[in-house]
Tab-separated table of C-alpha atoms in Angstrom:
chain	number	residue	atom	x	y	z
A	276	MET	CA	112.523	109.811	84.718
A	277	SER	CA	115.811	111.677	84.646
A	278	VAL	CA	118.141	111.550	81.675
A	279	VAL	CA	121.735	112.611	82.029
A	280	PRO	CA	123.770	113.112	78.862
A	281	ARG	CA	126.789	110.901	78.555
A	282	MET	CA	129.999	112.112	77.075
A	283	VAL	CA	132.187	109.670	75.300
A	284	MET	CA	135.794	110.111	76.276
A	285	SER	CA	138.138	108.476	73.880
A	286	VAL	CA	141.217	109.214	71.939
A	287	ALA	CA	139.360	109.929	68.760
A	288	PRO	CA	139.318	112.826	66.392
A	289	ARG	CA	137.499	115.870	67.732
A	290	GLY	CA	134.635	115.425	65.250
A	291	VAL	CA	133.643	112.070	66.798
A	292	LEU	CA	133.412	113.491	70.317
A	293	VAL	CA	131.301	116.383	69.091
A	294	ALA	CA	129.002	114.004	67.180
A	295	SER	CA	128.458	111.850	70.307
A	296	LEU	CA	127.614	114.877	72.429
A	297	ALA	CA	125.261	116.201	69.738
A	298	ALA	CA	123.460	112.831	69.605
A	299	SER	CA	122.997	112.895	73.400
A	300	VAL	CA	121.626	116.448	73.318
A	301	SER	CA	119.208	115.598	70.506
A	302	SER	CA	117.902	112.587	72.452
A	303	LEU	CA	117.297	114.896	75.427
A	304	ALA	CA	115.305	117.239	73.210
A	305	VAL	CA	113.117	114.331	72.104
A	306	LEU	CA	112.553	113.217	75.713
A	307	ALA	CA	111.752	116.770	76.808
A	308	ALA	CA	108.991	116.851	74.192
A	309	VAL	CA	107.321	113.729	75.700
A	310	PRO	CA	104.462	114.705	78.015
A	311	ALA	CA	104.920	113.868	81.706
A	312	ALA	CA	101.950	111.479	81.600
A	313	ALA	CA	103.760	109.327	79.036
A	314	ALA	CA	106.676	108.915	81.417
A	315	ALA	CA	104.402	107.552	84.193
A	316	PRO	CA	104.299	103.791	84.775
A	317	ALA	CA	102.136	101.980	82.265
A	318	LEU	CA	98.671	101.155	83.565
A	319	PRO	CA	96.465	98.504	82.028
A	320	PRO	CA	93.904	99.812	79.586
A	321	PRO	CA	90.357	100.014	80.919
A	322	VAL	CA	88.111	97.073	80.124
A	323	ARG	CA	85.918	98.109	77.243
A	324	PRO	CA	82.381	96.759	76.717
A	325	GLU	CA	83.485	94.964	73.550
A	326	ASP	CA	86.156	93.136	75.603
A	327	ARG	CA	83.458	91.841	77.962
A	328	ALA	CA	81.013	90.644	75.301
A	329	GLY	CA	82.200	87.067	75.757
A	330	ASP	CA	81.622	86.908	79.526
A	331	HIS	CA	79.619	83.689	79.680
A	332	LEU	CA	79.979	80.973	82.303
A	333	THR	CA	78.351	77.634	82.961
A	334	VAL	CA	78.246	76.590	86.611
A	335	VAL	CA	77.587	72.964	87.583
A	336	VAL	CA	76.888	72.542	91.310
A	337	GLU	CA	76.600	69.112	92.950
A	338	HIS	CA	76.019	67.877	96.508
A	339	ALA	CA	75.086	71.354	97.750
A	340	GLY	CA	71.525	70.387	98.612
A	341	ALA	CA	68.038	70.763	97.260
A	342	GLY	CA	67.490	73.995	95.381
A	343	ARG	CA	71.237	74.577	95.046
A	344	ASP	CA	72.342	71.710	92.789
A	345	GLY	CA	72.078	72.084	89.048
A	346	THR	CA	73.591	73.545	85.914
A	347	PHE	CA	73.277	77.295	85.486
A	348	ASP	CA	74.303	79.688	82.730
A	349	VAL	CA	75.239	83.271	83.447
A	350	SER	CA	76.323	86.028	81.078
A	351	CYS	CA	77.461	89.441	82.216
A	352	HIS	CA	77.714	92.801	80.454
A	353	PRO	CA	74.756	92.642	79.904
A	354	GLY	CA	73.449	90.158	82.473
A	355	ALA	CA	71.463	87.168	81.224
A	356	GLY	CA	71.016	83.473	81.824
A	357	ASP	CA	69.120	80.988	83.948
A	358	HIS	CA	71.273	81.421	87.061
A	359	PRO	CA	69.044	82.133	90.097
A	360	ASP	CA	70.805	85.496	90.744
A	361	VAL	CA	72.379	86.781	87.523
A	362	ALA	CA	72.924	90.319	88.819
A	363	GLY	CA	74.465	89.092	92.078
A	364	ALA	CA	76.690	86.586	90.264
A	365	CYS	CA	77.965	89.297	87.928
A	366	ARG	CA	78.619	91.648	90.874
A	367	ALA	CA	80.608	88.920	92.678
A	368	LEU	CA	82.641	88.230	89.540
A	369	ASP	CA	83.288	91.917	88.850
A	370	SER	CA	84.351	92.623	92.436
A	371	ASN	CA	86.827	89.710	92.380
A	372	THR	CA	88.345	90.505	88.982
A	373	ARG	CA	91.745	92.239	89.159
A	374	TRP	CA	94.128	93.102	86.334
A	375	GLY	CA	96.829	90.436	86.021
A	376	ARG	CA	95.197	88.008	88.459
A	377	ASP	CA	93.192	84.898	87.673
A	378	THR	CA	89.726	85.323	89.203
A	379	PHE	CA	89.360	81.538	89.299
A	380	ALA	CA	92.895	80.613	90.435
A	381	PRO	CA	93.185	77.507	92.603
A	382	VAL	CA	94.550	77.652	96.128
A	383	ALA	CA	98.331	77.987	95.891
A	384	PRO	CA	100.229	74.754	96.563
A	385	GLY	CA	101.748	74.712	100.038
A	386	SER	CA	99.146	77.124	101.500
A	387	ASP	CA	98.452	76.764	105.206
A	388	CYS	CA	94.737	75.994	105.441
A	389	THR	CA	92.536	75.334	108.436
A	390	MET	CA	91.252	71.807	108.770
A	391	LEU	CA	87.589	72.733	108.457
A	392	TYR	CA	85.286	70.610	106.346
A	393	GLY	CA	82.619	72.624	104.614
A	394	GLY	CA	80.605	69.696	103.283
A	395	PRO	CA	80.499	67.627	100.113
A	396	ALA	CA	79.450	70.425	97.726
A	397	THR	CA	81.437	70.759	94.502
A	398	ALA	CA	81.207	73.152	91.574
A	399	HIS	CA	82.720	73.269	88.115
A	400	VAL	CA	82.829	76.634	86.331
A	401	THR	CA	83.590	76.749	82.601
A	402	GLY	CA	83.331	79.375	79.899
A	403	THR	CA	84.962	82.738	79.269
A	404	TRP	CA	85.552	85.588	81.678
A	405	ALA	CA	87.325	88.896	80.881
A	406	GLY	CA	88.482	87.436	77.583
A	407	HIS	CA	90.109	84.367	79.167
A	408	PRO	CA	88.968	80.745	79.132
A	409	VAL	CA	87.750	79.388	82.465
A	410	ASP	CA	87.848	75.780	83.665
A	411	ALA	CA	87.825	75.855	87.468
A	412	ARG	CA	86.765	73.310	90.084
A	413	TYR	CA	85.621	74.176	93.582
A	414	ASP	CA	85.031	72.178	96.752
A	415	ARG	CA	84.809	72.902	100.470
A	416	SER	CA	87.457	70.482	101.736
A	417	ASN	CA	89.370	72.949	103.960
A	418	GLY	CA	89.399	76.569	105.097
A	419	CYS	CA	91.219	77.824	101.983
A	420	GLU	CA	88.788	76.096	99.620
A	421	ILE	CA	85.798	77.333	101.658
A	422	GLY	CA	87.149	80.902	101.394
A	423	ARG	CA	87.740	80.496	97.659
A	424	TRP	CA	84.146	79.264	97.235
A	425	ASP	CA	82.666	82.002	99.429
A	426	ARG	CA	84.412	84.783	97.450
A	427	LEU	CA	82.233	83.882	94.467
A	428	VAL	CA	78.882	83.680	96.269
A	429	PRO	CA	76.264	84.132	94.748
A	430	LEU	CA	77.800	82.767	91.536
A	431	LEU	CA	78.277	79.661	93.698
A	432	PRO	CA	75.489	78.986	96.206
A	433	SER	CA	75.833	80.249	99.765
A	434	LEU	CA	76.232	77.288	102.068
A	435	GLY	CA	76.862	79.112	105.335
A	436	ALA	CA	79.558	78.365	107.873
A	437	PRO	CA	80.803	74.776	108.179
A	438	ALA	CA	79.611	72.624	111.069
A	439	GLY	CA	81.834	72.974	114.117
A	440	SER	CA	82.958	76.525	113.322
A	441	PRO	CA	82.038	79.325	115.747
A	442	SER	CA	79.144	80.490	113.574
A	443	GLY	CA	78.264	77.084	112.193
A	444	SER	CA	75.209	76.335	114.318
A	445	PRO	CA	72.228	74.823	112.523
A	446	SER	CA	70.179	77.928	113.221
A	447	ASP	CA	70.998	81.591	113.525
A	448	GLU	CA	68.531	81.879	116.395
A	449	SER	CA	69.811	81.982	119.920
A	450	PRO	CA	68.465	79.408	122.403
A	451	GLY	CA	65.065	80.308	123.714
A	452	SER	CA	64.234	82.807	120.964
A	453	SER	CA	61.064	82.458	118.968
A	454	SER	CA	60.092	83.625	115.542
């Protein structure tokens, strides 16, 4: 940041002009005493453990299939709960959490989304994450919603590629292979 002193030019008594210049010089002296790091753009403070103490979510999954449907609790920092993969769920949440962005934000209105149908699975996530309340709904009704869901796997169950997509075959085996 560069500060240039301003001189006030006016038809005023000489004492006023000198006082204005002196005020500008004194403000420069104060700024010169500020460390360079303080002049850098403000960065968000790091997330402290006490800020994360309330990271608790309830996930309700329906129509995802046997072994995937249910209501699961997960807490992070430290990890706990009855979710099938607490550590994985917390990793997925942490890796998708960015300062100033809603981890659970819906797909933006007007987004161009592929017309893929990922199945009837739905999820509802409620609770608190990074100090903010969460009330988010998920489905797999198009490519954008499928991507939004998949970003939070394994918090949400992995359902694989939708039928009809290039990798959406019922089996990962190639024809003629045996196990």
